[in-house]
Amino acid sequence: MQPVAQLLPALPTVTRDLMGTGVSFALLLLVLPSWVRIRWGTRHPWRELGLSGSRKGPQRSRALLHGLGLAAALLLLISLISLGGHWGYWLGDLTLPELINAVLLGFGVGFVEELLFRGWLWGELTLLIGPRRAMPIQALIFSLAHTRFNLGFWPMLGLLLGLFLMGMALAMSRRLHQGSLWGCIGLHGGLVGGWFALQAGLIQWSPQSPLWLTGPEANPLGGLVGILAMMVVLAFQLTALAKAARP
């Protein structure tokens, strides 16, 4: 963040970036409630964004745990295939600072990005183009925002598709939890923090690991296993929504 770099030039780049991100997030939290209150015409901005509302604390906790459990199942699938195919080797060497880093990274990224994409962006798109088109459009924007375009055509296409499916699954998660963002935060944060923990010291992946397993740039969502897993998650979510809609 340029202002931080000018004010504190002696700080390491990583520290300046973290401070810049923290300042940006603090400004977002200050501005967003007023924006939603005026733009969306509501007196309860945090409820509309999915962070609070009539749902009780234990219900929000269950939604969060449901998302974390789903993320753990997806990462376990990739880990078992890696270990079973001898493309990865179990180390089990995760230090306490690395564990804390994984938890903070997962919760931080999950909270911020879900507030932005499944909270604010989805709400804005719903006002502009209606709920039916808003869901895939928010997933497409989420995918484009997280994809690197220097990977080559097929790896880039796989990552775009995997991230799009993830954006759809996260939106479905919010619907299943009656508008609450906490299930989305659990799933998104669990995937980010869990993958960091696996790479930090739990599993050593072989350089010969196939791209269809680990995905481009070590992002499993762009691999065949990640794409198929997200499709299965979406299928279960659609089935659950259909059952919930029955009288």
Tab-separated table of C-alpha atoms in Angstrom:
chain	number	residue	atom	x	y	z
A	1	MET	CA	0.000	0.000	0.000
A	2	GLN	CA	1.703	3.190	-1.226
A	3	PRO	CA	0.753	5.576	1.651
A	4	VAL	CA	2.112	3.103	4.220
A	5	ALA	CA	5.332	2.744	2.221
A	6	GLN	CA	5.773	6.536	2.228
A	7	LEU	CA	5.019	6.928	5.917
A	8	LEU	CA	7.066	3.912	7.105
A	9	PRO	CA	9.739	3.237	4.479
A	10	ALA	CA	11.940	1.261	6.898
A	11	LEU	CA	9.377	-1.510	7.409
A	12	PRO	CA	9.748	-4.747	5.440
A	13	THR	CA	7.542	-5.005	2.355
A	14	VAL	CA	5.500	-7.889	3.774
A	15	THR	CA	4.774	-5.943	6.966
A	16	ARG	CA	3.769	-2.861	4.982
A	17	ASP	CA	1.455	-4.964	2.830
A	18	LEU	CA	-0.190	-6.484	5.909
A	19	MET	CA	-0.636	-3.062	7.471
A	20	GLY	CA	-2.103	-1.743	4.238
A	21	THR	CA	-4.533	-4.653	4.083
A	22	GLY	CA	-5.539	-4.082	7.700
A	23	VAL	CA	-6.162	-0.374	7.106
A	24	SER	CA	-8.197	-1.133	3.971
A	25	PHE	CA	-10.319	-3.658	5.846
A	26	ALA	CA	-10.906	-1.247	8.735
A	27	LEU	CA	-12.075	1.411	6.263
A	28	LEU	CA	-14.351	-1.148	4.616
A	29	LEU	CA	-15.987	-1.996	7.943
A	30	LEU	CA	-16.527	1.703	8.634
A	31	VAL	CA	-18.008	2.580	5.238
A	32	LEU	CA	-19.943	-0.577	4.325
A	33	PRO	CA	-22.784	-0.323	6.897
A	34	SER	CA	-23.646	3.222	5.804
A	35	TRP	CA	-23.441	2.252	2.136
A	36	VAL	CA	-25.792	-0.715	2.620
A	37	ARG	CA	-28.169	1.304	4.790
A	38	ILE	CA	-28.511	4.022	2.126
A	39	ARG	CA	-28.114	2.007	-1.072
A	40	TRP	CA	-30.179	-1.019	-0.059
A	41	GLY	CA	-32.717	0.907	2.016
A	42	THR	CA	-32.379	-1.165	5.176
A	43	ARG	CA	-31.980	-0.365	8.849
A	44	HIS	CA	-30.104	-3.606	9.498
A	45	PRO	CA	-26.990	-3.622	7.258
A	46	TRP	CA	-25.155	-6.441	9.028
A	47	ARG	CA	-28.246	-8.637	8.811
A	48	GLU	CA	-28.521	-7.977	5.069
A	49	LEU	CA	-24.819	-8.777	4.661
A	50	GLY	CA	-25.296	-12.081	6.485
A	51	LEU	CA	-23.209	-11.492	9.589
A	52	SER	CA	-25.996	-11.026	12.113
A	53	GLY	CA	-29.736	-11.320	12.362
A	54	SER	CA	-32.438	-13.363	14.002
A	55	ARG	CA	-30.349	-16.541	13.908
A	56	LYS	CA	-28.961	-17.392	17.339
A	57	GLY	CA	-25.294	-17.838	18.202
A	58	PRO	CA	-25.360	-21.673	18.290
A	59	GLN	CA	-26.964	-21.732	14.832
A	60	ARG	CA	-24.230	-19.486	13.440
A	61	SER	CA	-21.662	-21.725	15.104
A	62	ARG	CA	-23.194	-24.790	13.460
A	63	ALA	CA	-23.087	-23.078	10.088
A	64	LEU	CA	-19.406	-22.214	10.620
A	65	LEU	CA	-18.594	-25.767	11.712
A	66	HIS	CA	-20.513	-27.177	8.749
A	67	GLY	CA	-18.372	-25.109	6.378
A	68	LEU	CA	-15.167	-26.100	8.155
A	69	GLY	CA	-16.152	-29.773	8.029
A	70	LEU	CA	-16.842	-29.601	4.309
A	71	ALA	CA	-13.480	-27.925	3.696
A	72	ALA	CA	-11.745	-30.612	5.776
A	73	ALA	CA	-13.442	-33.364	3.744
A	74	LEU	CA	-12.284	-31.832	0.443
A	75	LEU	CA	-8.703	-31.436	1.663
A	76	LEU	CA	-8.735	-34.952	3.098
A	77	LEU	CA	-9.763	-36.320	-0.306
A	78	ILE	CA	-6.856	-34.584	-2.048
A	79	SER	CA	-4.444	-35.668	0.699
A	80	LEU	CA	-5.503	-39.328	0.556
A	81	ILE	CA	-5.143	-39.445	-3.230
A	82	SER	CA	-1.716	-37.807	-2.956
A	83	LEU	CA	-0.497	-40.212	-0.273
A	84	GLY	CA	-2.053	-43.262	-1.914
A	85	GLY	CA	-0.472	-42.438	-5.278
A	86	HIS	CA	2.910	-41.678	-3.653
A	87	TRP	CA	2.789	-38.115	-4.966
A	88	GLY	CA	2.930	-36.842	-1.415
A	89	TYR	CA	4.646	-37.938	1.808
A	90	TRP	CA	3.318	-37.415	5.295
A	91	LEU	CA	5.586	-35.272	7.477
A	92	GLY	CA	3.279	-34.177	10.291
A	93	ASP	CA	5.688	-31.372	11.094
A	94	LEU	CA	3.498	-28.348	11.791
A	95	THR	CA	4.826	-25.912	14.371
A	96	LEU	CA	2.608	-23.895	16.696
A	97	PRO	CA	3.385	-20.578	14.907
A	98	GLU	CA	2.491	-22.206	11.576
A	99	LEU	CA	-0.762	-23.530	13.039
A	100	ILE	CA	-1.661	-20.097	14.404
A	101	ASN	CA	-0.767	-18.568	11.039
A	102	ALA	CA	-3.036	-21.069	9.255
A	103	VAL	CA	-5.966	-20.312	11.574
A	104	LEU	CA	-5.556	-16.530	11.294
A	105	LEU	CA	-5.032	-16.703	7.532
A	106	GLY	CA	-8.071	-18.904	7.025
A	107	PHE	CA	-10.388	-16.845	9.201
A	108	GLY	CA	-9.085	-13.524	7.876
A	109	VAL	CA	-9.359	-14.429	4.196
A	110	GLY	CA	-12.652	-16.241	4.694
A	111	PHE	CA	-14.247	-13.376	6.592
A	112	VAL	CA	-13.040	-10.544	4.352
A	113	GLU	CA	-13.676	-12.230	1.004
A	114	GLU	CA	-17.068	-13.610	1.947
A	115	LEU	CA	-18.156	-10.219	3.254
A	116	LEU	CA	-17.076	-8.715	-0.077
A	117	PHE	CA	-18.243	-11.353	-2.560
A	118	ARG	CA	-21.186	-13.217	-0.979
A	119	GLY	CA	-22.186	-10.257	1.182
A	120	TRP	CA	-21.803	-6.921	-0.583
A	121	LEU	CA	-21.215	-7.888	-4.242
A	122	TRP	CA	-24.017	-10.448	-4.407
A	123	GLY	CA	-26.396	-7.947	-2.821
A	124	GLU	CA	-25.421	-5.222	-5.280
A	125	LEU	CA	-25.820	-7.531	-8.261
A	126	THR	CA	-29.212	-8.694	-6.989
A	127	LEU	CA	-30.412	-5.089	-6.960
A	128	LEU	CA	-29.057	-4.466	-10.458
A	129	ILE	CA	-29.896	-7.635	-12.402
A	130	GLY	CA	-32.079	-9.753	-10.131
A	131	PRO	CA	-31.298	-12.799	-7.956
A	132	ARG	CA	-31.375	-15.417	-10.737
A	133	ARG	CA	-28.524	-13.849	-12.724
A	134	ALA	CA	-26.711	-12.392	-9.715
A	135	MET	CA	-25.550	-15.774	-8.392
A	136	PRO	CA	-23.525	-16.925	-11.443
A	137	ILE	CA	-22.245	-13.403	-12.112
A	138	GLN	CA	-20.818	-13.056	-8.591
A	139	ALA	CA	-19.161	-16.465	-9.000
A	140	LEU	CA	-17.677	-15.384	-12.345
A	141	ILE	CA	-16.295	-12.158	-10.855
A	142	PHE	CA	-14.882	-14.136	-7.921
A	143	SER	CA	-13.198	-16.520	-10.359
A	144	LEU	CA	-11.717	-13.762	-12.519
A	145	ALA	CA	-10.452	-11.883	-9.459
A	146	HIS	CA	-8.493	-14.906	-8.217
A	147	THR	CA	-7.112	-16.334	-11.469
A	148	ARG	CA	-3.643	-15.691	-12.809
A	149	PHE	CA	-3.650	-15.281	-16.571
A	150	ASN	CA	-0.036	-16.281	-17.248
A	151	LEU	CA	-0.513	-20.012	-16.618
A	152	GLY	CA	-1.192	-21.213	-20.145
A	153	PHE	CA	-4.630	-21.791	-21.638
A	154	TRP	CA	-5.656	-25.164	-20.142
A	155	PRO	CA	-4.319	-24.583	-16.602
A	156	MET	CA	-5.933	-21.133	-16.607
A	157	LEU	CA	-9.224	-22.579	-17.854
A	158	GLY	CA	-9.177	-25.260	-15.150
A	159	LEU	CA	-8.528	-22.678	-12.446
A	160	LEU	CA	-11.276	-20.403	-13.768
A	161	LEU	CA	-13.743	-23.293	-13.748
A	162	GLY	CA	-12.743	-24.520	-10.286
A	163	LEU	CA	-12.999	-21.047	-8.774
A	164	PHE	CA	-16.335	-20.438	-10.505
A	165	LEU	CA	-17.715	-23.660	-9.004
A	166	MET	CA	-16.350	-22.629	-5.617
A	167	GLY	CA	-18.114	-19.250	-5.928
A	168	MET	CA	-21.361	-21.050	-6.736
A	169	ALA	CA	-20.913	-23.496	-3.839
A	170	LEU	CA	-20.270	-20.628	-1.427
A	171	ALA	CA	-23.406	-18.838	-2.615
A	172	MET	CA	-25.396	-22.067	-2.223
A	173	SER	CA	-24.005	-22.389	1.287
A	174	ARG	CA	-25.418	-18.988	2.183
A	175	ARG	CA	-28.814	-19.988	0.823
A	176	LEU	CA	-28.783	-23.246	2.759
A	177	HIS	CA	-28.008	-21.367	5.968
A	178	GLN	CA	-30.870	-18.915	5.457
A	179	GLY	CA	-28.757	-15.944	4.461
A	180	SER	CA	-25.986	-16.409	7.017
A	181	LEU	CA	-22.414	-15.883	5.816
A	182	TRP	CA	-20.876	-18.070	8.523
A	183	GLY	CA	-21.121	-21.299	6.560
A	184	CYS	CA	-19.391	-19.583	3.632
A	185	ILE	CA	-16.701	-18.234	5.940
A	186	GLY	CA	-16.100	-21.726	7.331
A	187	LEU	CA	-15.830	-23.358	3.896
A	188	HIS	CA	-13.699	-20.634	2.312
A	189	GLY	CA	-11.495	-20.074	5.341
A	190	GLY	CA	-11.138	-23.801	5.965
A	191	LEU	CA	-9.882	-24.387	2.431
A	192	VAL	CA	-7.394	-21.506	2.599
A	193	GLY	CA	-6.097	-22.212	6.099
A	194	GLY	CA	-6.146	-25.993	5.670
A	195	TRP	CA	-4.233	-25.922	2.395
A	196	PHE	CA	-1.663	-23.598	3.975
A	197	ALA	CA	-1.235	-26.010	6.893
A	198	LEU	CA	-0.818	-28.997	4.561
A	199	GLN	CA	1.869	-27.224	2.562
A	200	ALA	CA	3.574	-25.690	5.599
A	201	GLY	CA	4.647	-28.992	7.103
A	202	LEU	CA	2.031	-31.728	7.079
A	203	ILE	CA	2.623	-33.132	3.575
A	204	GLN	CA	5.597	-32.908	1.240
A	205	TRP	CA	4.393	-33.054	-2.358
A	206	SER	CA	6.597	-34.556	-5.019
A	207	PRO	CA	7.668	-32.334	-7.944
A	208	GLN	CA	6.165	-35.073	-10.139
A	209	SER	CA	2.687	-34.569	-8.638
A	210	PRO	CA	0.197	-34.496	-11.533
A	211	LEU	CA	-1.457	-31.218	-12.433
A	212	TRP	CA	-4.894	-32.859	-12.320
A	213	LEU	CA	-4.371	-33.423	-8.589
A	214	THR	CA	-2.569	-30.357	-7.224
A	215	GLY	CA	-3.792	-27.884	-9.846
A	216	PRO	CA	-1.846	-24.998	-11.426
A	217	GLU	CA	0.410	-23.023	-9.084
A	218	ALA	CA	-0.404	-25.540	-6.308
A	219	ASN	CA	-4.049	-24.527	-6.274
A	220	PRO	CA	-6.081	-27.752	-6.113
A	221	LEU	CA	-9.282	-26.007	-7.192
A	222	GLY	CA	-7.831	-25.851	-10.704
A	223	GLY	CA	-7.160	-29.595	-10.840
A	224	LEU	CA	-9.511	-32.330	-11.957
A	225	VAL	CA	-10.022	-33.640	-8.409
A	226	GLY	CA	-10.897	-30.186	-7.088
A	227	ILE	CA	-13.297	-29.476	-9.964
A	228	LEU	CA	-15.094	-32.808	-9.577
A	229	ALA	CA	-15.258	-32.375	-5.794
A	230	MET	CA	-16.861	-28.949	-6.173
A	231	MET	CA	-19.368	-30.372	-8.645
A	232	VAL	CA	-20.317	-33.053	-6.120
A	233	VAL	CA	-20.697	-30.415	-3.385
A	234	LEU	CA	-22.984	-28.373	-5.658
A	235	ALA	CA	-25.064	-31.447	-6.473
A	236	PHE	CA	-25.609	-32.165	-2.762
A	237	GLN	CA	-26.421	-28.524	-2.083
A	238	LEU	CA	-28.988	-28.387	-4.880
A	239	THR	CA	-30.578	-31.562	-3.548
A	240	ALA	CA	-30.725	-30.100	-0.042
A	241	LEU	CA	-32.305	-26.873	-1.335
A	242	ALA	CA	-34.879	-28.838	-3.310
A	243	LYS	CA	-35.807	-30.871	-0.223
A	244	ALA	CA	-36.065	-27.732	1.894
A	245	ALA	CA	-38.423	-26.152	-0.665
A	246	ARG	CA	-40.870	-29.050	-0.522
A	247	PRO	CA	-44.037	-28.446	1.549
